[in-house]
Coordinates of N, CA, C and O in Angstrom, one line a residue:
M1 N -24.9 -2.4 4.2 CA -24.2 -3.7 4.4 C -25.2 -4.7 5.0 O -25.9 -4.4 5.9
D2 N -25.3 -5.9 4.4 CA -26.2 -6.8 4.9 C -25.6 -7.5 6.1 O -24.4 -7.3 6.5
A3 N -26.3 -8.4 6.8 CA -25.9 -9.0 8.0 C -24.6 -9.8 7.8 O -23.7 -9.8 8.7
A4 N -24.5 -10.6 6.7 CA -23.3 -11.4 6.5 C -22.1 -10.5 6.3 O -21.0 -10.8 6.8
Q5 N -22.2 -9.4 5.5 CA -21.1 -8.6 5.3 C -20.7 -7.9 6.6 O -19.6 -7.7 6.9
S6 N -21.7 -7.5 7.4 CA -21.5 -6.8 8.6 C -20.7 -7.7 9.6 O -19.8 -7.2 10.3
A7 N -21.1 -8.9 9.7 CA -20.4 -9.9 10.6 C -19.0 -10.1 10.1 O -18.1 -10.3 11.0
A8 N -18.7 -10.1 8.8 CA -17.4 -10.4 8.3 C -16.5 -9.2 8.3 O -15.3 -9.3 8.2
H9 N -17.1 -8.0 8.4 CA -16.3 -6.7 8.3 C -15.5 -6.5 9.6 O -16.0 -6.7 10.7
V10 N -14.2 -6.2 9.3 CA -13.3 -5.9 10.4 C -13.3 -4.4 10.5 O -12.9 -3.7 9.6
P11 N -13.6 -3.8 11.7 CA -13.5 -2.4 11.8 C -12.1 -1.9 11.6 O -11.2 -2.4 12.2
F12 N -12.0 -0.8 10.9 CA -10.7 -0.2 10.6 C -10.2 0.4 11.9 O -11.0 1.0 12.7
G13 N -8.9 0.3 12.2 CA -8.4 0.9 13.4 C -8.4 -0.1 14.6 O -7.9 0.3 15.6
D14 N -8.9 -1.3 14.4 CA -8.8 -2.3 15.5 C -8.1 -3.5 15.0 O -8.8 -4.5 14.7
P15 N -6.8 -3.5 15.0 CA -6.1 -4.6 14.5 C -6.2 -5.8 15.5 O -6.0 -6.9 15.1
A16 N -6.6 -5.6 16.7 CA -6.8 -6.7 17.6 C -7.9 -7.6 17.1 O -7.9 -8.8 17.4
T17 N -8.9 -7.1 16.4 CA -10.0 -7.9 15.9 C -9.5 -8.9 15.0 O -9.9 -10.1 15.1
S18 N -8.6 -8.5 14.1 CA -8.1 -9.5 13.1 C -7.1 -10.5 13.8 O -7.0 -11.6 13.5
A19 N -6.4 -10.0 14.8 CA -5.4 -10.8 15.5 C -6.2 -11.9 16.3 O -5.7 -13.0 16.5
A20 N -7.4 -11.6 16.8 CA -8.2 -12.5 17.6 C -8.6 -13.7 16.8 O -9.0 -14.7 17.3
R21 N -8.7 -13.5 15.4 CA -9.1 -14.6 14.6 C -8.1 -15.7 14.4 O -8.3 -16.8 13.9
V22 N -6.8 -15.4 14.8 CA -5.7 -16.4 14.7 C -5.6 -17.1 16.0 O -5.2 -16.6 17.0
P23 N -5.8 -18.5 16.0 CA -5.7 -19.2 17.2 C -4.3 -19.5 17.6 O -3.4 -19.5 16.7
G24 N -4.0 -19.7 18.9 CA -2.7 -20.0 19.3 C -2.3 -19.3 20.6 O -3.0 -18.4 21.1
P25 N -1.2 -19.7 21.2 CA -0.8 -19.2 22.5 C -0.4 -17.7 22.4 O -0.4 -17.0 23.4
V26 N 0.0 -17.2 21.3 CA 0.5 -15.9 21.2 C -0.6 -14.9 21.0 O -0.4 -13.7 21.2
T27 N -1.8 -15.4 20.7 CA -2.9 -14.5 20.4 C -3.2 -13.5 21.5 O -3.5 -12.3 21.2
G28 N -3.2 -13.9 22.7 CA -3.5 -12.9 23.8 C -2.5 -11.8 23.9 O -2.9 -10.6 24.0
A29 N -1.2 -12.1 23.7 CA -0.2 -11.0 23.7 C -0.4 -10.1 22.5 O -0.3 -8.9 22.6
V30 N -0.7 -10.7 21.3 CA -0.9 -9.9 20.1 C -2.1 -9.0 20.2 O -2.1 -7.8 19.9
V31 N -3.2 -9.5 20.8 CA -4.4 -8.7 21.0 C -4.1 -7.6 22.0 O -4.5 -6.4 21.7
A32 N -3.4 -7.9 23.1 CA -3.1 -6.8 24.0 C -2.2 -5.7 23.4 O -2.5 -4.5 23.6
L33 N -1.2 -6.2 22.7 CA -0.4 -5.2 22.0 C -1.1 -4.4 21.0 O -0.9 -3.2 20.9
S34 N -2.0 -5.1 20.2 CA -2.8 -4.4 19.2 C -3.7 -3.3 19.7 O -3.9 -2.3 19.2
R35 N -4.3 -3.7 20.9 CA -5.2 -2.7 21.5 C -4.5 -1.5 22.1 O -5.0 -0.4 22.1
R36 N -3.3 -1.8 22.7 CA -2.6 -0.7 23.3 C -1.8 0.2 22.4 O -1.8 1.4 22.6
Y37 N -1.3 -0.4 21.3 CA -0.5 0.3 20.3 C -1.0 0.1 18.9 O -0.2 -0.5 18.1
P38 N -2.2 0.4 18.5 CA -2.7 0.1 17.2 C -1.9 0.7 16.0 O -1.7 0.0 15.0
L39 N -1.5 1.9 16.2 CA -0.7 2.5 15.1 C 0.7 1.8 15.0 O 1.1 1.6 13.8
A40 N 1.3 1.4 16.1 CA 2.6 0.7 16.0 C 2.4 -0.6 15.3 O 3.3 -1.0 14.5
V41 N 1.3 -1.3 15.6 CA 1.1 -2.6 15.0 C 0.8 -2.4 13.5 O 1.4 -3.2 12.7
Q42 N 0.0 -1.4 13.1 CA -0.2 -1.2 11.7 C 1.1 -0.8 11.0 O 1.4 -1.3 9.9
L43 N 1.9 0.0 11.6 CA 3.2 0.4 11.0 C 4.1 -0.8 10.9 O 4.8 -1.0 9.9
A44 N 4.1 -1.7 11.9 CA 5.0 -2.9 11.8 C 4.5 -3.8 10.6 O 5.3 -4.4 9.9
R45 N 3.2 -4.0 10.5 CA 2.6 -4.8 9.4 C 2.9 -4.1 8.1 O 3.2 -4.8 7.1
Y46 N 2.8 -2.8 8.0 CA 3.1 -2.1 6.8 C 4.6 -2.3 6.4 O 4.9 -2.5 5.2
A47 N 5.4 -2.2 7.4 CA 6.9 -2.4 7.2 C 7.1 -3.8 6.6 O 8.0 -4.0 5.7
A48 N 6.4 -4.8 7.1 CA 6.6 -6.2 6.6 C 6.2 -6.3 5.1 O 6.9 -6.9 4.3
V49 N 5.0 -5.7 4.8 CA 4.6 -5.6 3.4 C 5.6 -4.8 2.6 O 5.9 -5.3 1.5
G50 N 6.0 -3.7 3.1 CA 7.0 -2.9 2.4 C 8.3 -3.6 2.1 O 8.9 -3.5 1.0
G51 N 8.7 -4.3 3.1 CA 10.0 -5.1 2.9 C 9.8 -6.2 1.8 O 10.7 -6.4 1.0
G52 N 8.7 -6.8 1.8 CA 8.4 -7.8 0.8 C 8.3 -7.2 -0.6 O 8.8 -7.7 -1.6
A53 N 7.6 -6.0 -0.6 CA 7.5 -5.3 -1.9 C 8.8 -4.8 -2.4 O 9.1 -4.8 -3.6
T54 N 9.7 -4.4 -1.5 CA 11.0 -3.9 -1.9 C 11.8 -5.1 -2.4 O 12.6 -4.9 -3.4
A55 N 11.7 -6.2 -1.8 CA 12.4 -7.4 -2.2 C 11.9 -7.8 -3.6 O 12.7 -8.2 -4.5
L56 N 10.6 -7.8 -3.8 CA 10.0 -8.1 -5.1 C 10.5 -7.1 -6.2 O 10.8 -7.5 -7.3
N57 N 10.5 -5.9 -5.8 CA 10.9 -4.8 -6.7 C 12.4 -5.1 -7.1 O 12.7 -5.0 -8.3
A58 N 13.2 -5.4 -6.2 CA 14.7 -5.7 -6.5 C 14.8 -6.9 -7.4 O 15.6 -6.9 -8.3
A59 N 14.0 -8.0 -7.1 CA 14.0 -9.2 -7.9 C 13.6 -8.9 -9.4 O 14.2 -9.4 -10.3
L60 N 12.5 -8.1 -9.5 CA 12.0 -7.8 -10.8 C 13.0 -6.9 -11.6 O 13.3 -7.1 -12.8
F61 N 13.6 -6.0 -10.8 CA 14.7 -5.1 -11.4 C 15.8 -6.0 -12.0 O 16.2 -5.8 -13.1
L62 N 16.3 -6.9 -11.2 CA 17.3 -7.8 -11.6 C 16.9 -8.7 -12.8 O 17.7 -9.0 -13.7
L63 N 15.6 -9.1 -12.8 CA 15.1 -9.9 -13.9 C 15.1 -9.1 -15.2 O 15.5 -9.6 -16.3
F64 N 14.7 -7.8 -15.2 CA 14.6 -7.0 -16.4 C 15.9 -6.3 -16.7 O 16.0 -5.9 -17.9
R65 N 16.8 -6.2 -15.8 CA 18.1 -5.5 -16.1 C 18.9 -6.0 -17.2 O 19.5 -5.3 -18.0
P66 N 19.0 -7.3 -17.4 CA 19.8 -7.8 -18.6 C 19.3 -7.4 -19.9 O 20.0 -7.3 -20.9
V67 N 18.0 -7.1 -20.0 CA 17.4 -6.7 -21.3 C 17.0 -5.3 -21.4 O 16.7 -4.8 -22.5
L68 N 17.1 -4.5 -20.3 CA 16.7 -3.1 -20.3 C 17.8 -2.3 -19.6 O 18.4 -2.8 -18.7
P69 N 18.0 -1.0 -19.9 CA 18.8 -0.2 -19.1 C 18.3 0.0 -17.7 O 17.1 -0.4 -17.5
A70 N 19.1 0.5 -16.8 CA 18.7 0.6 -15.4 C 17.4 1.3 -15.2 O 16.6 0.9 -14.4
V71 N 17.3 2.5 -15.7 CA 16.1 3.3 -15.4 C 14.8 2.7 -15.9 O 13.8 2.5 -15.2
P72 N 14.7 2.2 -17.2 CA 13.5 1.5 -17.6 C 13.2 0.2 -16.8 O 12.1 -0.1 -16.5
A73 N 14.2 -0.6 -16.5 CA 14.0 -1.8 -15.7 C 13.4 -1.4 -14.3 O 12.5 -2.1 -13.8
N74 N 13.9 -0.3 -13.7 CA 13.4 0.2 -12.5 C 11.9 0.6 -12.6 O 11.1 0.3 -11.8
L75 N 11.6 1.3 -13.7 CA 10.2 1.7 -13.9 C 9.2 0.6 -14.1 O 8.1 0.6 -13.5
V76 N 9.6 -0.4 -14.8 CA 8.8 -1.6 -15.0 C 8.5 -2.3 -13.7 O 7.4 -2.6 -13.3
A77 N 9.6 -2.5 -12.9 CA 9.5 -3.2 -11.6 C 8.6 -2.4 -10.7 O 7.8 -2.9 -10.0
L78 N 8.8 -1.1 -10.7 CA 8.1 -0.2 -9.8 C 6.6 -0.2 -10.1 O 5.8 -0.3 -9.2
V79 N 6.2 -0.1 -11.4 CA 4.8 -0.2 -11.7 C 4.1 -1.5 -11.3 O 3.0 -1.5 -10.7
L80 N 4.8 -2.6 -11.5 CA 4.3 -3.9 -11.1 C 4.1 -4.0 -9.6 O 3.1 -4.6 -9.2
T81 N 5.1 -3.5 -8.9 CA 5.0 -3.8 -7.4 C 4.1 -2.8 -6.7 O 3.7 -3.1 -5.6
T82 N 3.9 -1.6 -7.2 CA 3.1 -0.6 -6.5 C 1.7 -1.1 -6.3 O 1.2 -1.0 -5.2
A83 N 1.0 -1.5 -7.3 CA -0.4 -2.0 -7.2 C -0.5 -3.2 -6.2 O -1.4 -3.3 -5.4
I84 N 0.5 -4.1 -6.4 CA 0.5 -5.3 -5.5 C 0.7 -4.9 -4.0 O 0.0 -5.4 -3.2
S85 N 1.6 -4.0 -3.8 CA 1.9 -3.6 -2.4 C 0.8 -2.8 -1.8 O 0.5 -2.9 -0.6
T86 N 0.1 -2.0 -2.6 CA -1.1 -1.3 -2.1 C -2.2 -2.3 -1.6 O -2.7 -2.1 -0.5
E87 N -2.5 -3.3 -2.4 CA -3.5 -4.2 -2.0 C -3.0 -5.1 -0.9 O -3.8 -5.3 0.1
A88 N -1.8 -5.5 -0.8 CA -1.3 -6.2 0.3 C -1.3 -5.4 1.6 O -1.7 -5.9 2.7
S89 N -1.0 -4.1 1.5 CA -1.1 -3.2 2.7 C -2.5 -3.1 3.1 O -2.8 -3.1 4.3
R90 N -3.5 -3.0 2.2 CA -4.9 -2.9 2.5 C -5.3 -4.1 3.3 O -6.0 -4.0 4.4
R91 N -5.0 -5.2 2.8 CA -5.4 -6.5 3.4 C -4.7 -6.8 4.8 O -5.3 -7.3 5.7
F92 N -3.4 -6.6 4.8 CA -2.6 -7.1 6.0 C -2.4 -5.9 7.0 O -2.8 -6.1 8.2
A93 N -1.9 -4.8 6.6 CA -1.6 -3.7 7.5 C -2.8 -3.0 8.0 O -2.9 -2.5 9.1
F94 N -3.8 -2.8 7.1 CA -5.0 -2.0 7.4 C -6.3 -2.9 7.6 O -7.4 -2.4 7.4
D95 N -6.1 -4.2 7.8 CA -7.2 -5.1 8.1 C -8.4 -5.0 7.1 O -9.5 -4.9 7.5
S96 N -8.0 -5.0 5.8 CA -9.0 -5.0 4.7 C -9.9 -3.8 4.8 O -11.1 -3.9 4.5
A97 N -9.4 -2.7 5.2 CA -10.2 -1.5 5.3 C -10.7 -1.1 3.9 O -10.0 -1.2 2.9
P98 N -11.9 -0.6 3.8 CA -12.4 -0.1 2.6 C -11.6 1.1 2.1 O -11.0 1.8 2.9
A99 N -11.5 1.2 0.7 CA -10.7 2.3 0.2 C -11.6 3.0 -0.9 O -12.4 2.3 -1.6
H100 N -11.3 4.2 -1.1 CA -11.9 4.9 -2.3 C -11.1 4.5 -3.5 O -9.9 4.6 -3.5
R101 N -11.8 4.1 -4.5 CA -11.1 3.7 -5.8 C -10.3 4.8 -6.3 O -9.1 4.6 -6.7
L102 N -10.9 6.0 -6.4 CA -10.2 7.1 -7.0 C -9.0 7.5 -6.2 O -7.9 7.7 -6.7
R103 N -9.1 7.5 -4.9 CA -8.0 7.8 -4.0 C -6.9 6.8 -4.1 O -5.7 7.1 -4.1
E104 N -7.3 5.5 -4.3 CA -6.3 4.5 -4.4 C -5.5 4.6 -5.7 O -4.3 4.5 -5.8
W105 N -6.2 4.9 -6.8 CA -5.6 5.1 -8.1 C -4.7 6.3 -8.1 O -3.6 6.3 -8.6
V106 N -5.1 7.4 -7.5 CA -4.3 8.6 -7.4 C -3.0 8.3 -6.5 O -1.9 8.7 -6.9
Q107 N -3.2 7.6 -5.4 CA -2.1 7.2 -4.6 C -1.1 6.3 -5.4 O 0.1 6.5 -5.3
D108 N -1.6 5.3 -6.1 CA -0.8 4.5 -6.9 C 0.0 5.3 -8.0 O 1.2 5.1 -8.1
A109 N -0.7 6.2 -8.7 CA 0.0 7.0 -9.7 C 1.0 7.9 -9.0 O 2.1 8.1 -9.6
G110 N 0.6 8.5 -7.9 CA 1.5 9.4 -7.2 C 2.8 8.6 -6.7 O 3.9 9.1 -6.8
T111 N 2.5 7.4 -6.2 CA 3.6 6.6 -5.7 C 4.6 6.3 -6.9 O 5.8 6.4 -6.7
V112 N 4.0 5.9 -8.0 CA 4.9 5.5 -9.2 C 5.6 6.8 -9.6 O 6.8 6.7 -9.9
A113 N 4.9 7.9 -9.7 CA 5.6 9.1 -10.2 C 6.7 9.5 -9.2 O 7.8 9.9 -9.6
F114 N 6.4 9.5 -7.9 CA 7.4 9.9 -6.9 C 8.6 9.0 -7.0 O 9.8 9.4 -7.1
Y115 N 8.4 7.6 -6.9 CA 9.5 6.7 -6.9 C 10.2 6.7 -8.2 O 11.4 6.4 -8.3
A116 N 9.5 6.8 -9.3 CA 10.1 6.8 -10.6 C 11.1 8.0 -10.7 O 12.2 7.8 -11.2
T117 N 10.7 9.1 -10.3 CA 11.6 10.3 -10.4 C 12.7 10.1 -9.4 O 13.9 10.3 -9.7
Y118 N 12.4 9.8 -8.2 CA 13.4 9.7 -7.1 C 14.4 8.6 -7.3 O 15.6 8.9 -7.3
T119 N 13.9 7.4 -7.6 CA 14.9 6.3 -7.8 C 15.6 6.4 -9.1 O 16.8 6.0 -9.2
S120 N 15.0 7.0 -10.1 CA 15.7 7.2 -11.4 C 16.9 8.2 -11.2 O 18.0 8.1 -11.7
A121 N 16.6 9.3 -10.4 CA 17.6 10.3 -10.1 C 18.8 9.6 -9.3 O 19.9 9.9 -9.5
V122 N 18.4 8.7 -8.4 CA 19.4 8.0 -7.6 C 20.3 7.1 -8.5 O 21.5 7.1 -8.3
L123 N 19.6 6.4 -9.4 CA 20.4 5.6 -10.3 C 21.3 6.4 -11.2 O 22.5 6.0 -11.4
L124 N 20.8 7.5 -11.7 CA 21.6 8.4 -12.6 C 22.8 8.9 -11.8 O 23.9 9.0 -12.3
A125 N 22.6 9.3 -10.5 CA 23.6 9.8 -9.6 C 24.7 8.7 -9.4 O 25.9 9.0 -9.4
L126 N 24.2 7.5 -9.1 CA 25.1 6.4 -8.9 C 26.0 6.2 -10.1 O 27.2 6.0 -9.9
H127 N 25.4 6.2 -11.3 CA 26.2 6.1 -12.5 C 27.2 7.2 -12.7 O 28.3 7.0 -13.2
Q128 N 26.9 8.4 -12.3 CA 27.8 9.5 -12.4 C 28.9 9.4 -11.4 O 30.0 9.7 -11.7
L129 N 28.6 9.0 -10.2 CA 29.6 9.0 -9.1 C 30.4 7.7 -9.1 O 31.5 7.7 -8.8
G130 N 29.7 6.6 -9.4 CA 30.3 5.3 -9.3 C 30.9 4.7 -10.5 O 31.6 3.7 -10.5
G131 N 30.6 5.3 -11.7 CA 31.2 4.8 -12.9 C 30.5 3.5 -13.3 O 29.2 3.4 -13.3
A132 N 31.2 2.4 -13.5 CA 30.7 1.1 -13.9 C 30.1 0.5 -12.6 O 30.8 0.2 -11.7
T133 N 28.8 0.2 -12.6 CA 28.2 -0.5 -11.5 C 27.5 -1.8 -11.9 O 27.2 -1.9 -13.1
T134 N 27.4 -2.7 -11.0 CA 26.7 -3.9 -11.3 C 25.2 -3.8 -11.1 O 24.8 -2.9 -10.3
P135 N 24.4 -4.7 -11.7 CA 23.0 -4.7 -11.5 C 22.7 -4.9 -10.0 O 21.7 -4.3 -9.5
G136 N 23.4 -5.7 -9.3 CA 23.2 -5.9 -7.9 C 23.4 -4.6 -7.1 O 22.6 -4.3 -6.1
E137 N 24.4 -3.8 -7.4 CA 24.6 -2.6 -6.7 C 23.5 -1.6 -7.0 O 23.0 -0.9 -6.1
E138 N 23.0 -1.6 -8.3 CA 21.9 -0.7 -8.7 C 20.7 -1.1 -7.9 O 19.9 -0.3 -7.4
A139 N 20.4 -2.4 -7.8 CA 19.2 -2.9 -7.1 C 19.3 -2.5 -5.6 O 18.3 -2.1 -5.0
A140 N 20.5 -2.6 -5.0 CA 20.7 -2.3 -3.6 C 20.4 -0.8 -3.4 O 19.8 -0.4 -2.4
V141 N 20.9 0.0 -4.3 CA 20.7 1.5 -4.1 C 19.2 1.8 -4.3 O 18.7 2.7 -3.5
V142 N 18.5 1.2 -5.2 CA 17.1 1.5 -5.4 C 16.3 1.0 -4.2 O 15.4 1.7 -3.7
A143 N 16.7 -0.1 -3.6 CA 16.0 -0.6 -2.4 C 16.2 0.3 -1.2 O 15.2 0.6 -0.5
A144 N 17.4 0.8 -1.1 CA 17.7 1.7 0.0 C 16.9 3.0 -0.2 O 16.4 3.6 0.8
A145 N 16.9 3.5 -1.4 CA 16.2 4.7 -1.7 C 14.7 4.6 -1.5 O 14.0 5.5 -1.0
S146 N 14.2 3.4 -1.7 CA 12.7 3.1 -1.6 C 12.3 3.2 -0.1 O 11.1 3.6 0.2
L147 N 13.2 2.9 0.8 CA 12.8 2.9 2.2 C 12.5 4.4 2.7 O 11.7 4.6 3.6
A148 N 13.2 5.4 2.0 CA 13.0 6.7 2.5 C 11.5 7.2 2.3 O 11.0 8.0 3.1
G149 N 10.9 6.8 1.2 CA 9.5 7.2 1.0 C 8.4 6.4 1.6 O 7.2 6.7 1.6
G150 N 8.8 5.3 2.3 CA 7.9 4.4 2.9 C 7.0 5.0 4.0 O 5.8 4.8 4.0
L151 N 7.5 5.8 4.8 CA 6.7 6.5 5.9 C 5.7 7.4 5.3 O 4.6 7.5 5.8
L152 N 6.1 8.2 4.3 CA 5.2 9.1 3.7 C 4.0 8.3 3.1 O 2.9 8.7 3.2
R153 N 4.3 7.2 2.4 CA 3.3 6.4 1.8 C 2.4 5.8 2.8 O 1.2 5.7 2.6
F154 N 2.9 5.4 4.0 CA 2.1 4.8 5.1 C 1.1 5.9 5.5 O -0.1 5.6 5.7
A155 N 1.5 7.1 5.7 CA 0.6 8.2 6.1 C -0.5 8.4 5.1 O -1.6 8.6 5.4
V156 N -0.1 8.4 3.8 CA -1.1 8.6 2.8 C -2.1 7.5 2.8 O -3.3 7.7 2.7
L157 N -1.6 6.3 2.8 CA -2.6 5.1 2.8 C -3.5 5.1 4.1 O -4.7 5.0 4.0
R158 N -2.9 5.4 5.2 CA -3.6 5.3 6.5 C -4.7 6.4 6.6 O -5.8 6.2 7.0
F159 N -4.3 7.6 6.3 CA -5.2 8.8 6.6 C -6.0 9.3 5.4 O -6.8 10.1 5.5
W160 N -5.6 8.8 4.2 CA -6.4 9.3 3.0 C -7.0 8.2 2.2 O -8.2 8.2 2.0
V161 N -6.3 7.2 1.8 CA -6.8 6.1 1.0 C -7.7 5.2 1.7 O -8.8 4.9 1.3
F162 N -7.3 4.8 2.9 CA -8.1 3.8 3.7 C -8.9 4.5 4.8 O -9.3 3.8 5.8
D163 N -9.2 5.7 4.7 CA -10.0 6.4 5.7 C -11.5 6.1 5.5 O -12.1 6.5 4.5
V164 N -12.1 5.3 6.4 CA -13.5 4.9 6.2 C -14.5 5.8 6.8 O -15.7 5.7 6.6
A165 N -14.1 6.8 7.5 CA -15.0 7.8 8.1 C -15.8 8.6 7.0 O -17.0 8.8 7.1
R166 N -15.0 9.0 6.0 CA -15.7 9.8 5.0 C -16.7 9.0 4.1 O -17.8 9.5 3.9
P167 N -16.3 7.8 3.6 CA -17.3 7.1 2.9 C -18.5 6.7 3.7 O -19.6 6.7 3.2
A168 N -18.3 6.3 4.9 CA -19.5 5.9 5.7 C -20.4 7.1 5.9 O -21.6 7.0 5.8
A169 N -19.8 8.3 6.1 CA -20.7 9.5 6.3 C -21.4 9.8 5.0 O -22.5 10.3 5.0
A170 N -20.8 9.5 3.8 CA -21.4 9.9 2.6 C -22.4 8.8 2.2 O -23.1 9.0 1.2
G171 N -22.5 7.7 2.9 CA -23.5 6.7 2.6 C -23.0 5.7 1.5 O -23.8 4.9 1.0
A172 N -21.7 5.8 1.1 CA -21.2 4.9 0.1 C -21.0 3.5 0.7 O -20.6 3.3 1.8
R173 N -21.2 2.5 -0.2 CA -21.0 1.1 0.3 C -19.8 0.6 -0.5 O -19.7 0.8 -1.7
P174 N -19.0 -0.2 0.2 CA -17.9 -0.8 -0.5 C -18.3 -1.9 -1.5 O -19.4 -2.5 -1.3
D175 N -17.5 -2.1 -2.5 CA -17.8 -3.2 -3.5 C -17.3 -4.5 -2.9 O -16.8 -4.5 -1.7
Q176 N -17.3 -5.5 -3.6 CA -16.8 -6.8 -3.1 C -15.4 -6.8 -2.7 O -15.0 -7.6 -1.8
G177 N -14.5 -6.0 -3.3 CA -13.1 -5.9 -2.9 C -12.9 -5.0 -1.7 O -11.7 -4.8 -1.4
G178 N -13.9 -4.4 -1.1 CA -13.7 -3.6 0.1 C -13.4 -2.2 -0.3 O -13.0 -1.4 0.5
R179 N -13.6 -1.8 -1.6 CA -13.3 -0.5 -2.0 C -14.6 0.3 -2.1 O -15.6 -0.2 -2.6
H180 N -14.5 1.6 -1.8 CA -15.6 2.5 -1.9 C -15.5 3.1 -3.3 O -14.4 3.4 -3.8
P181 N -16.7 3.4 -3.9 CA -16.7 4.2 -5.1 C -16.2 5.6 -4.8 O -16.2 6.0 -3.7
C182 N -15.9 6.3 -5.8 CA -15.5 7.7 -5.6 C -16.7 8.5 -5.0 O -17.8 8.2 -5.4
P183 N -16.4 9.4 -4.1 CA -17.5 10.2 -3.6 C -18.3 10.9 -4.6 O -19.5 11.2 -4.4
E184 N -17.7 11.2 -5.7 CA -18.4 11.9 -6.8 C -19.3 11.0 -7.6 O -20.2 11.5 -8.3
Q185 N -19.2 9.7 -7.5 CA -20.0 8.7 -8.2 C -21.2 8.4 -7.3 O -21.1 8.1 -6.1
S186 N -22.4 8.4 -7.9 CA -23.5 8.0 -7.1 C -23.7 6.5 -7.0 O -23.4 5.8 -8.0
T187 N -24.0 6.0 -5.8 CA -24.2 4.6 -5.7 C -25.6 4.2 -5.8 O -26.0 3.0 -5.8
S188 N -26.5 5.1 -6.0 CA -27.9 4.8 -6.1 C -28.4 5.3 -7.5 O -27.8 6.2 -8.1
T189 N -29.4 4.7 -8.0 CA -30.0 5.1 -9.3 C -31.0 6.3 -9.0 O -31.7 6.2 -8.1
P190 N -31.0 7.3 -9.9 CA -31.9 8.3 -9.7 C -33.4 7.9 -9.9 O -33.6 7.0 -10.7
S191 N -34.3 8.4 -9.1 CA -35.7 8.0 -9.2 C -36.3 8.9 -10.3 O -36.0 10.1 -10.5
T192 N -37.2 8.3 -11.1 CA -37.9 9.0 -12.1 C -39.3 9.2 -11.9 O -39.9 8.6 -11.1

């Protein structure tokens, strides 16, 4: 990392550093809270991102629902919001922490697979139990079901995708987006 990148880099695990960049009377309290309870602050930020992603997912579901059956509309909305919410979580909840590209892709695919299976089963169960349902009821059930997997996803993002200790030890450098290449990929050219 060159000097400019080093100065701009926010260390992972210190949300107070990013809070200190925001001027205002609340900054002191936010910094103190961030230093005392960094995990709670990250979780609160992640919940804010997750709430926005859940709302976006519900809006997209309702947008696609008139032209698609419930399960395909859910899948399209899910695929679109998963990548967006992962990047938003990286930037806001985890202070732009570097990420392994492969781990991020695996997490995104795993998230889509989990939620696709889980929420599709919930939708099918709703239709079996509830008979005729409205798209609004379907969206509400999908949103409620999405909350259940949020804590698991937070743990995966925090301890596996955005874990900077492993890439730093391996000597990998983040690309412009703050992502680390896969540990299996060499970042240097072989000497001849």
